Structures are given as structure tokens and as C-alpha cells.
Coordinates of C-alpha atoms and ligand atoms in Angstrom, one line a residue:
M1 CA -0.6 26.7 38.7
Q2 CA -0.7 23.3 36.4
A3 CA -4.5 23.0 34.7
S4 CA -6.6 20.1 36.0
L5 CA -8.2 18.0 33.7
I6 CA -11.9 18.4 33.8
K7 CA -12.2 14.7 34.2
Y8 CA -10.7 14.7 37.6
L9 CA -12.2 18.1 39.0
L10 CA -15.4 15.9 37.9
A11 CA -14.7 12.6 39.8
S12 CA -13.1 14.6 43.1
D13 CA -14.1 13.8 46.1
A14 CA -13.6 16.9 48.3
P15 CA -13.9 20.5 47.4
V16 CA -10.2 22.4 46.2
D17 CA -9.4 26.2 47.0
E18 CA -7.3 26.9 43.5
V19 CA -8.1 25.2 40.1
L20 CA -7.1 26.3 36.7
V21 CA -9.6 24.6 33.8
Q22 CA -8.3 25.3 30.3
G23 CA -10.8 24.2 27.6
W24 CA -13.5 25.2 25.1
V25 CA -17.1 27.1 25.9
R26 CA -20.1 24.6 25.2
T27 CA -22.8 26.9 26.3
R28 CA -23.0 30.1 28.0
R29 CA -26.4 31.5 29.9
D30 CA -26.4 34.7 31.5
A31 CA -28.7 36.0 34.9
K32 CA -28.8 39.2 36.0
T33 CA -25.6 39.2 38.7
F34 CA -23.8 36.1 37.2
S35 CA -23.0 34.2 34.3
F36 CA -22.6 30.1 33.7
L37 CA -20.4 28.9 31.1
E38 CA -20.2 24.9 30.4
I39 CA -16.6 24.0 29.6
N40 CA -15.2 21.3 28.0
D41 CA -11.7 19.9 27.5
G42 CA -11.6 16.8 25.4
S43 CA -10.9 14.8 28.6
C44 CA -14.4 13.3 29.0
L45 CA -17.9 13.8 27.5
E46 CA -19.2 15.5 30.6
N47 CA -18.7 19.8 30.6
L48 CA -17.4 21.5 33.6
Q49 CA -19.6 24.5 34.6
V50 CA -18.2 27.5 36.2
I51 CA -19.9 30.3 37.6
V52 CA -18.5 33.7 36.8
D53 CA -20.3 36.9 39.1
A54 CA -20.6 39.9 37.4
T55 CA -18.6 41.5 40.2
L56 CA -15.2 39.6 39.3
P57 CA -12.8 42.5 37.6
D58 CA -12.1 40.1 34.7
F59 CA -16.4 40.3 34.0
E60 CA -15.6 42.2 31.0
Q61 CA -14.0 39.2 29.2
M62 CA -17.7 37.4 29.2
E63 CA -18.5 39.3 26.3
K64 CA -15.8 37.1 24.0
A65 CA -16.6 34.2 25.9
N66 CA -18.8 32.7 23.1
T67 CA -19.8 29.2 22.2
G68 CA -16.3 27.6 21.0
A69 CA -13.9 30.3 22.5
A70 CA -11.0 28.9 24.7
V71 CA -10.7 30.1 27.8
A72 CA -8.9 29.7 31.2
V73 CA -10.5 29.9 34.6
A74 CA -8.7 30.1 37.7
G75 CA -11.2 29.0 41.3
K76 CA -12.6 27.1 43.4
L77 CA -14.2 24.0 42.8
A78 CA -17.0 23.9 45.0
P79 CA -20.2 21.9 45.5
S80 CA -22.7 22.5 42.8
Q81 CA -26.5 23.8 43.5
G82 CA -27.8 22.4 40.6
R83 CA -29.0 19.0 40.1
D84 CA -27.2 17.8 37.2
Q85 CA -23.8 18.2 38.6
A86 CA -21.5 17.4 42.2
W87 CA -19.2 20.2 41.4
E88 CA -19.2 23.5 39.7
V89 CA -16.1 25.8 39.6
V90 CA -16.5 29.4 41.4
A91 CA -14.3 31.3 38.8
Q92 CA -11.9 34.2 40.4
S93 CA -10.2 35.2 37.3
L94 CA -11.5 34.5 33.5
T95 CA -9.1 34.9 30.4
V96 CA -10.6 34.3 27.0
I97 CA -7.5 32.9 24.9
G98 CA -9.1 32.6 21.7
E99 CA -12.4 34.4 20.7
A100 CA -14.4 31.7 18.2
G101 CA -16.9 35.0 17.0
P102 CA -20.7 34.8 16.0
N103 CA -19.6 32.2 12.7
Y104 CA -18.3 29.5 14.8
P105 CA -20.2 26.4 12.7
L106 CA -20.8 23.9 15.9
Q107 CA -23.7 25.1 17.5
K108 CA -25.3 23.5 20.3
K109 CA -28.0 22.1 18.2
G110 CA -27.5 18.5 16.3
H111 CA -26.1 18.5 13.2
S112 CA -25.8 15.7 11.0
L113 CA -23.1 14.0 10.5
E114 CA -22.6 14.2 6.9
F115 CA -22.3 17.8 7.9
L116 CA -19.8 17.4 10.3
R117 CA -17.5 15.3 7.8
E118 CA -17.5 18.7 5.7
I119 CA -15.8 20.6 9.1
A120 CA -13.8 17.4 10.0
H121 CA -11.5 20.5 11.6
L122 CA -14.1 20.9 14.1
R123 CA -15.9 17.9 14.3
P124 CA -13.7 16.3 17.2
R125 CA -15.1 19.1 19.4
S126 CA -18.5 18.0 19.0
N127 CA -20.0 15.1 22.1
L128 CA -20.2 12.5 19.3
F129 CA -16.8 12.6 18.2
G130 CA -15.0 13.6 21.3
C131 CA -16.6 10.1 22.2
V132 CA -15.6 7.9 19.0
F133 CA -11.9 9.2 19.1
R134 CA -11.5 8.8 23.0
V135 CA -12.7 4.9 22.2
R136 CA -10.4 5.1 19.2
S137 CA -7.8 6.4 21.3
R138 CA -8.6 3.3 24.1
L139 CA -8.8 0.7 21.6
A140 CA -4.9 1.1 20.3
Y141 CA -4.3 1.0 23.9
A142 CA -6.2 -2.1 24.7
I143 CA -4.6 -3.9 21.2
H144 CA -1.4 -3.5 22.1
R145 CA -1.8 -4.8 25.7
F146 CA -3.9 -7.9 23.8
F147 CA -0.7 -9.2 22.7
Q148 CA 2.0 -7.4 25.0
E149 CA 0.3 -9.7 27.4
R150 CA 0.5 -12.8 25.3
D151 CA 4.3 -12.3 24.8
F152 CA 3.4 -11.0 20.9
L153 CA 6.5 -8.8 19.5
Y154 CA 5.6 -5.5 17.7
V155 CA 7.0 -5.4 14.3
H156 CA 7.0 -2.3 11.9
T157 CA 6.2 -3.3 8.6
P158 CA 7.4 -1.2 5.9
I159 CA 4.8 1.3 4.0
I160 CA 6.6 1.5 0.9
T161 CA 6.9 -1.8 -0.8
A162 CA 7.3 -3.8 -3.9
S163 CA 5.0 -6.8 -3.2
D164 CA 1.0 -6.8 -3.8
C165 CA 0.1 -9.3 -0.8
E166 CA -3.6 -9.8 -1.7
G167 CA -2.9 -10.2 -5.5
A168 CA -5.8 -7.9 -6.2
G169 CA -4.1 -4.9 -8.1
E170 CA -5.7 -2.3 -5.6
L171 CA -2.1 -0.4 -5.5
F172 CA -1.4 3.5 -4.8
R173 CA 2.0 3.9 -6.8
V174 CA 5.0 5.7 -5.1
T175 CA 6.8 7.9 -7.9
T176 CA 8.8 11.0 -7.9
Q177 CA 7.4 12.0 -10.9
P178 CA 5.6 15.2 -10.6
P179 CA 2.1 15.4 -11.9
P180 CA 1.8 17.2 -15.5
G181 CA 2.4 20.9 -15.5
R182 CA 4.1 21.2 -12.2
G183 CA 7.4 19.4 -13.5
G184 CA 10.3 21.7 -13.5
D185 CA 13.4 20.2 -15.6
G186 CA 13.2 17.1 -17.2
E187 CA 9.2 17.7 -17.8
G188 CA 7.7 15.0 -20.1
E189 CA 10.6 12.6 -19.3
P190 CA 9.6 9.7 -17.2
R191 CA 12.5 9.9 -14.1
K192 CA 13.9 6.7 -13.0
E193 CA 12.2 4.6 -10.7
F194 CA 13.7 6.0 -7.2
F195 CA 13.8 2.7 -5.5
G196 CA 15.1 1.2 -9.3
K197 CA 11.5 -0.8 -9.4
P198 CA 7.8 0.2 -9.0
T199 CA 6.9 0.7 -5.8
Y200 CA 3.4 1.2 -3.8
L201 CA 1.7 1.9 -0.6
T202 CA 1.1 -1.3 1.4
V203 CA -1.8 -3.2 1.2
S204 CA -0.9 -5.9 3.7
G205 CA 2.3 -6.2 6.2
Q206 CA 1.2 -9.8 6.3
L207 CA 4.4 -10.9 4.3
E208 CA 6.9 -9.1 5.9
G209 CA 4.8 -10.2 9.0
E210 CA 5.7 -14.0 8.5
I211 CA 9.7 -13.3 7.7
F212 CA 9.6 -11.9 11.5
A213 CA 7.3 -14.8 12.4
T214 CA 9.7 -17.6 11.4
A215 CA 12.1 -16.1 13.3
L216 CA 10.5 -14.6 16.8
K217 CA 7.4 -17.2 16.7
N218 CA 4.4 -14.1 18.1
I219 CA 4.4 -11.2 16.3
Y220 CA 2.0 -8.5 15.6
T221 CA 1.8 -5.5 13.2
F222 CA -0.2 -2.3 13.9
G223 CA -0.2 0.2 11.3
P224 CA -1.7 1.8 8.1
T225 CA -2.7 -0.1 4.7
F226 CA -3.6 1.8 1.5
R227 CA -6.0 0.2 -0.9
A228 CA -7.3 1.8 -4.4
E229 CA -10.5 -0.1 -4.6
N230 CA -13.2 1.8 -6.1
S231 CA -16.1 0.9 -3.7
N232 CA -17.5 3.5 -2.2
T233 CA -19.2 1.8 0.4
S234 CA -19.8 2.7 4.2
R235 CA -17.1 0.1 5.2
H236 CA -14.3 0.9 2.8
A237 CA -11.6 3.3 3.1
S238 CA -9.0 4.0 1.1
E239 CA -6.3 4.7 4.0
F240 CA -7.3 2.4 7.1
W241 CA -5.3 0.7 10.0
M242 CA -4.9 -3.0 10.4
I243 CA -3.7 -5.2 13.1
E244 CA -1.9 -8.2 11.5
P245 CA -0.7 -11.1 13.9
E246 CA 1.0 -13.6 12.6
M247 CA 1.7 -17.2 14.7
A248 CA 4.7 -19.9 13.5
F249 CA 3.9 -23.5 14.7
C250 CA 0.3 -22.8 14.4
D251 CA -2.8 -24.0 12.3
L252 CA -5.9 -22.8 11.3
A253 CA -7.6 -23.6 14.7
G254 CA -4.9 -21.6 16.9
N255 CA -5.7 -18.8 14.2
M256 CA -9.6 -18.8 14.9
D257 CA -8.8 -19.0 18.9
L258 CA -6.6 -16.5 18.6
A259 CA -9.1 -14.4 16.4
E260 CA -12.0 -14.9 18.2
S261 CA -10.8 -14.4 21.9
F262 CA -9.1 -10.8 20.3
V263 CA -12.6 -9.3 19.5
Q264 CA -13.9 -10.4 22.2
Y265 CA -11.1 -9.0 24.5
L266 CA -11.3 -5.5 22.9
V267 CA -15.4 -5.5 23.3
R268 CA -14.5 -6.5 26.9
D269 CA -11.9 -3.5 27.1
T270 CA -14.7 -1.1 26.2
L271 CA -17.3 -2.4 27.9
E272 CA -15.3 -1.7 31.0
T273 CA -13.1 1.3 30.2
C274 CA -15.3 3.4 28.3
R275 CA -18.8 3.7 29.8
T276 CA -19.6 6.8 29.5
E277 CA -19.0 6.9 25.9
L278 CA -20.8 3.1 25.5
K279 CA -23.7 5.1 27.0
F280 CA -23.7 8.0 24.8
F281 CA -23.5 5.6 21.6
N282 CA -26.5 3.8 23.0
R283 CA -28.8 6.7 23.6
F284 CA -28.0 8.5 20.0
V285 CA -26.4 6.5 18.2
D286 CA -27.5 2.5 18.2
R287 CA -30.0 1.4 21.3
G288 CA -29.3 -1.7 20.7
L289 CA -25.3 -1.5 21.2
I290 CA -24.5 -2.3 24.6
R291 CA -26.8 -5.6 24.4
R292 CA -25.0 -6.6 21.4
L293 CA -21.9 -5.8 22.6
E294 CA -22.3 -7.9 25.8
S295 CA -23.7 -10.4 23.8
I296 CA -20.8 -10.6 21.9
E297 CA -18.2 -10.6 24.7
S298 CA -19.8 -13.6 26.8
R299 CA -20.9 -16.0 24.0
S300 CA -18.9 -18.4 21.7
F301 CA -18.6 -17.3 18.6
T302 CA -20.5 -19.8 15.5
R303 CA -18.1 -21.6 13.3
L304 CA -18.9 -23.1 10.3
G305 CA -17.2 -24.4 6.9
Y306 CA -18.0 -22.5 3.9
G307 CA -20.0 -25.1 2.3
E308 CA -21.8 -25.5 5.3
A309 CA -22.9 -21.7 4.7
V310 CA -23.3 -21.7 1.0
K311 CA -26.0 -24.7 2.0
L312 CA -27.7 -22.7 4.7
L313 CA -27.5 -19.8 2.5
R314 CA -29.2 -21.8 -0.4
A315 CA -31.6 -23.1 2.1
S316 CA -33.0 -20.0 3.5
G317 CA -35.5 -19.2 1.2
R318 CA -34.2 -15.8 1.3
K319 CA -34.2 -14.0 -2.3
F320 CA -30.6 -12.5 -2.4
Q321 CA -29.8 -10.0 -5.1
Y322 CA -26.3 -12.3 -5.7
P323 CA -27.3 -16.1 -5.8
V324 CA -25.0 -18.2 -3.5
E325 CA -23.1 -20.9 -5.4
F326 CA -20.0 -23.1 -4.0
G327 CA -17.6 -21.6 -5.4
S328 CA -18.8 -17.8 -5.1
N329 CA -17.7 -14.8 -2.5
L330 CA -19.9 -14.3 -0.3
Q331 CA -21.4 -11.0 -0.3
A332 CA -22.6 -8.3 2.2
E333 CA -26.2 -9.5 2.3
H334 CA -25.1 -13.2 2.5
E335 CA -23.0 -12.2 5.4
R336 CA -26.0 -10.1 6.9
Y337 CA -28.0 -13.1 6.9
L338 CA -25.9 -15.4 8.9
T339 CA -25.1 -12.9 11.5
E340 CA -28.1 -10.3 11.9
D341 CA -30.9 -13.3 10.9
H342 CA -29.4 -16.9 11.5
F343 CA -27.0 -16.9 14.3
K344 CA -27.9 -13.7 16.0
G345 CA -24.2 -13.5 16.2
P346 CA -20.4 -13.3 15.0
V347 CA -19.9 -16.0 13.0
T348 CA -16.3 -17.8 12.0
V349 CA -16.5 -19.1 8.3
Y350 CA -13.7 -21.2 7.5
N351 CA -12.1 -23.4 4.2
Y352 CA -12.8 -21.3 1.3
P353 CA -12.9 -22.3 -2.1
R354 CA -9.1 -21.6 -3.1
E355 CA -10.2 -19.8 -6.5
I356 CA -11.3 -16.7 -4.6
K357 CA -8.7 -16.3 -2.1
P358 CA -4.8 -15.6 -2.3
F359 CA -2.2 -17.2 -3.5
Y360 CA -0.7 -17.8 0.3
M361 CA -3.2 -19.4 1.7
R362 CA -2.9 -23.0 2.7
L363 CA -4.1 -26.0 0.4
N364 CA -6.6 -28.4 2.2
D365 CA -6.8 -32.1 1.3
D366 CA -9.8 -31.9 -0.6
G367 CA -7.4 -29.8 -3.1
K368 CA -10.5 -27.6 -3.5
T369 CA -10.5 -25.3 -0.3
V370 CA -8.1 -23.1 1.8
A371 CA -7.4 -23.1 5.1
A372 CA -8.6 -19.5 5.2
I373 CA -10.8 -17.7 7.7
D374 CA -13.6 -14.8 7.9
V375 CA -15.2 -13.2 11.1
L376 CA -18.4 -11.7 10.3
V377 CA -20.0 -9.8 12.6
A378 CA -23.9 -7.9 12.4
G379 CA -24.1 -4.9 10.7
I380 CA -20.3 -4.9 9.9
G381 CA -19.8 -8.4 7.8
E382 CA -16.2 -9.2 7.4
I383 CA -14.6 -7.5 10.5
V384 CA -11.5 -10.2 10.2
G385 CA -9.7 -11.8 7.4
G386 CA -7.2 -14.9 7.7
S387 CA -5.5 -18.1 7.2
Q388 CA -3.2 -21.0 7.4
R389 CA -0.1 -20.2 5.2
E390 CA 1.0 -22.4 2.7
E391 CA 4.2 -23.9 4.3
R392 CA 5.2 -26.1 1.4
A393 CA 7.8 -25.0 -0.9
D394 CA 6.1 -27.2 -3.9
F395 CA 2.3 -26.0 -3.2
L396 CA 3.6 -22.5 -2.9
D397 CA 5.6 -22.7 -6.3
R398 CA 2.1 -23.6 -7.7
N399 CA 0.0 -21.9 -5.9
M400 CA 1.8 -18.7 -7.5
D401 CA 1.9 -19.8 -11.1
R402 CA -1.8 -20.0 -10.9
H403 CA -2.2 -16.9 -9.9
G404 CA 0.6 -15.6 -12.3
I405 CA 3.0 -14.2 -9.4
S406 CA 6.5 -13.8 -10.2
K407 CA 8.9 -16.3 -8.4
E408 CA 11.8 -14.2 -8.7
E409 CA 10.2 -11.3 -7.1
Y410 CA 9.2 -12.9 -4.2
W411 CA 12.6 -14.9 -3.8
W412 CA 12.8 -14.3 -0.5
Y413 CA 9.0 -15.1 0.5
R414 CA 10.3 -18.5 -1.1
D415 CA 13.1 -19.1 0.8
L416 CA 11.6 -19.4 4.0
R417 CA 10.0 -22.2 2.9
R418 CA 13.4 -23.3 1.9
F419 CA 15.2 -22.8 5.3
G420 CA 13.4 -24.0 8.7
T421 CA 9.5 -23.7 7.2
V422 CA 7.1 -24.1 9.8
P423 CA 3.1 -24.6 9.8
H424 CA 2.1 -21.1 10.8
S425 CA -0.8 -18.6 10.9
G426 CA -2.2 -15.4 11.0
F427 CA -5.0 -12.6 10.2
G428 CA -5.9 -9.2 9.7
L429 CA -8.1 -7.2 11.8
G430 CA -9.5 -3.8 10.6
F431 CA -9.2 -1.6 13.4
E432 CA -12.1 0.9 11.8
R433 CA -14.3 -1.9 11.3
M434 CA -13.2 -2.9 14.8
L435 CA -14.5 0.8 15.8
M436 CA -17.7 0.7 14.3
L437 CA -18.6 -2.8 16.0
V438 CA -17.9 -0.8 19.3
T439 CA -19.2 2.8 18.5
G440 CA -22.5 1.6 16.5
A441 CA -21.1 3.9 13.6
S442 CA -22.7 2.8 10.2
N443 CA -20.4 4.5 8.2
I444 CA -16.2 4.0 8.6
R445 CA -15.9 7.7 7.4
D446 CA -17.0 8.5 11.3
V447 CA -14.0 6.4 13.0
I448 CA -11.5 7.9 11.0
P449 CA -10.1 11.4 11.9
F450 CA -9.7 12.0 8.3
A451 CA -11.0 9.5 6.1
R452 CA -9.3 8.9 2.8
T453 CA -12.3 7.6 0.2
P454 CA -12.3 7.7 -3.3
G455 CA -12.5 11.5 -4.4
S456 CA -12.1 12.5 -0.9
A457 CA -8.7 13.9 0.5
E458 CA -9.5 17.3 2.5
F459 CA -7.4 18.2 5.5
Ligands
4AD1 O1 -9.3 -9.7 4.3 P1 -8.1 -8.7 3.9 O2 -7.8 -8.3 3.0 O3 -6.9 -9.4 4.7 C1 -5.4 -9.4 4.5 O4 -5.0 -8.2 3.9 C2 -4.8 -10.1 5.1 N1 -3.1 -10.2 4.4 C3 -4.9 -10.7 6.4 C4 -3.8 -11.4 7.2 O5 -4.0 -12.9 6.6 N2 -2.9 -11.0 7.9 O6 -8.1 -7.4 5.0 C5 -8.0 -8.0 6.6 C6 -9.0 -6.9 7.1 C7 -10.9 -7.3 6.8 O7 -11.3 -8.3 7.2 C8 -11.3 -6.1 7.4 O8 -11.6 -5.7 8.6 C9 -10.4 -4.7 7.2 O9 -9.1 -5.6 7.1 N3 -10.4 -4.4 5.7 C10 -10.9 -3.0 5.3 N4 -11.1 -2.0 6.1 C11 -11.5 -0.8 6.1 N5 -11.7 -0.6 4.7 C12 -10.9 -1.5 3.5 N6 -11.0 -0.8 2.2 C13 -10.5 -2.8 3.9 N7 -10.1 -3.9 3.5 C14 -9.9 -4.7 4.2
MG2 MG1 -11.1 -10.4 3.3

């Protein structure tokens, strides 16, 4: 008999004579003549209750059916006598497949997020992380749907690359050089570069994305990116996933439209398809979550020039730790003021000073700002960063000179401006930041299956 997922059994509209359930015991309660097992198989938040009668030949198995044990139960799906659930399974056979013993670390009492991070190999079995990772999977699917419905092509950009797109020097080297002491022959002598030149883990697929956009028009990437920033914050990971659409024949306004409708689409999809998980987060993680998501989904985002944002912050009367003036980066405290206190909703800030942005952004006619956008949201700050790209060969060359970027190394990027150049635009959405938004998680480590952050790469 094929096993049924618990989510389908719980949604059944009639009793079923023969079912097979496979999962892990969450709790067990013993009465005089029978026992209850609460079983979870990860297909949904809810457990399925199983009644095991003491007269069952397999009843001796119950000794091993402790919290955490893996079990298989065959039986009947019948209306439940209890008030908490519509259906329960009356066991006809019970097999303990894998015991958990008395030292199973995930007991019923709530555990702290910090403790659960230390047991990242078991935390997907908790209610909270089951919900988080079901939402993560669904969100990835919604991202592909959004772009596929709009005829965007999915492009796989390389993970190993020789370029530093953001020019911030936050690169992880890729090398075949063994670590000290693990050398074998030739130890101490530097090896030849495997790829003939220094290579790194990518910080962004954008530059390669531009190549494909200027051939196939609308494209997106969705893959892992790596940054060696030593900022141990709750919003930065060393390895994170990014979605980067790129559109040919598209200016900054079109870019903002896409970025905002993308974020709204993802919020709407989560509201519609992950209702149980959202209710759980709303109850245990963040009491304002569902209301906030409904507001993001239904209200248009505020759009604000960087210059206006600076004026507004200066006029706010707030004492910020980092003072604001034209030319400075917006800090988390400024982003929070705009999204949480002033506009009480997402804000798209555009046209930043060129000095604080990378070489590829298009210079505006004022000669001082570039056609950049950042979408900011409450609790997180920047969730999207993007721009219209500099498509004019001479302007691009000047930018590269100013940023100290080698024109020889980026010959292919410059070629795009020589052969059939067009205005084009795109952005990057941080997948984990988006997940923080829809789950209410306040630490990025809690939306990543196995987080990589400075000083930590367990599992
Ligand atoms: O603003 P960023 O650095 O932009 C780029 O990488 C561009 N190449 C994107 C483009 O135009 N195609 O990063 C984009 C987004 C940020 O807004 C943020 O959501 C996320 O990526 N992000 C991080 N997420 C987690 N950990 C980090 N260390 C992140 N750095 C950026
Ligand atoms: Mg950015």
C-alpha cells in the first residue's frame, strides 16, 4: 500500500478503510487500554492522531514509539471522537522504523531559536521550521511562476566567475591550493591558477544576465550568491540566493514597476497558498504579520527620490546615530524611519548619488545621480537593489576608469555597448530577505536551511 500524506488525510471528505501513514512521533499519551500517537510527516503543520489499542498484536512496539521515532501505521481513517480534529487513524498495525530514545533533543516544550540553530539537522522537524521551509519552497515556485507567466527566460549564470560585479571586493577566492599542512607533494609552492586567472564565487549574476537580456530581451536568474562582508548582522548571510531579472528596452520607471509588482505578487501568493503557516507565524512570531502583508499587497508603494529622502530625514527631528547628508548611504535606522514611522509601508527610493553606487549604473542628466532603485520594507530595510544600466559606451568607460575597473578584463561587457546597445534595466531581490518579510523572522539565519555567516559553517 502506498503511504498517504497527512495533509490529504486530514482534508478527506469520507472515511477510508485502508490507509498507510509514515512519519515521526511528536507526542504520545497512554491510557489504560489504548495509546494515542500524534504523528507528523512534514506535509503540513497539523499532526495526525493515531489510536493504538492495547489488544493490537503490535502493541509491544509502543515501547519504542517515543517522541522523535519514525513510525509506519496502517489502519482506518475514521471520524475522530476528540474535538480537535475531524479525522484520526485507528491502527491495525504499527511498526517503529527508527527509534529516537530518551535523549531526543526536540521535546515538546518550546525551544529558543538560538538552540534550534545549533541543531540545524533536527530543526526542520519543529513546527516553526517546518512552516518556514514549506513557505521557502512555495516562494521559490511562485518566483518562477511570476516570471514564466510574463515570458521571462530563466538563465543560469555561473557560480565561479572572474568578475566582481558590485566592485565591493567582498569576494571568496576559488582555488585548488590546499590549506596549509594538507598539501601532499609540492606543498608550499603556489599552484597554477586552475582557470588561468584568479576566480571567485559570484556576488551577482547581473553582468552575465545583461548579456542574455541584450539577446533574449527579458530574462531572470535565480541562484546562490556569495559575499565575504564581515558584517555579522541579522540581515546578512555569506551565502544567499538572489533573483535578478534584466529587461532590454526598459528604463528605470519600468524597472520600478516590475520590482514593486514582483514583491506584491510574492506576498499575495504567500497569503493565498500558505495560510496555515502565516497564521502560525502571526501567533508565535509576529502578531502584526498578516495585517502588514495584506497592506503591502493592496497599497501602492511610495516612490521617493534620494534627494527628497535626505530632506525628509533631515527635517524629521530624529537623532540618528549616523547623520544624513546628500552623498551618504542610507543606514538601517534611516530606512526604518522611512518605512516604519513616516510612510508606514514599502518605499522605493531612486536616483542615488553616483559616488555610492557601482560602475554599471546609468548616469542621470544632472551628472550627479545614477538611475538606481532600492525597495525598502519595514523591519528589514533594503529588499531590492537595482538600476538602469549605463548603455552608452563612452559613459561606461568613464565610470570604469573612475571605479578603477580594468577595461581589458571586462571587454565582453563593453562589447555589449558597441554592438546593438539598448537601454536596459534590472534588479536583485534577496530571496532570504523576502522570506523574512513573509514569515516575520527577524534573523536571516532562521530562513536558511544551513546558514553560512562569518565564523560559522556547521552542517
Ligand atoms: O543591492 P545588491 O548588492 O545588488 C546587486 O547585487 C545587483 N547586482 C542586483 C541587480 O541589479 N541585478 O543586492 C541585491 C539584493 C539586496 O537588495 C538584498 O535584498 C540582497 O540582495 N542582499 C543580501 N541578502 C542577504 N545577505 C547579504 N549579504 C546580502 N547582500 C545583498
Ligand atoms: Mg544594494
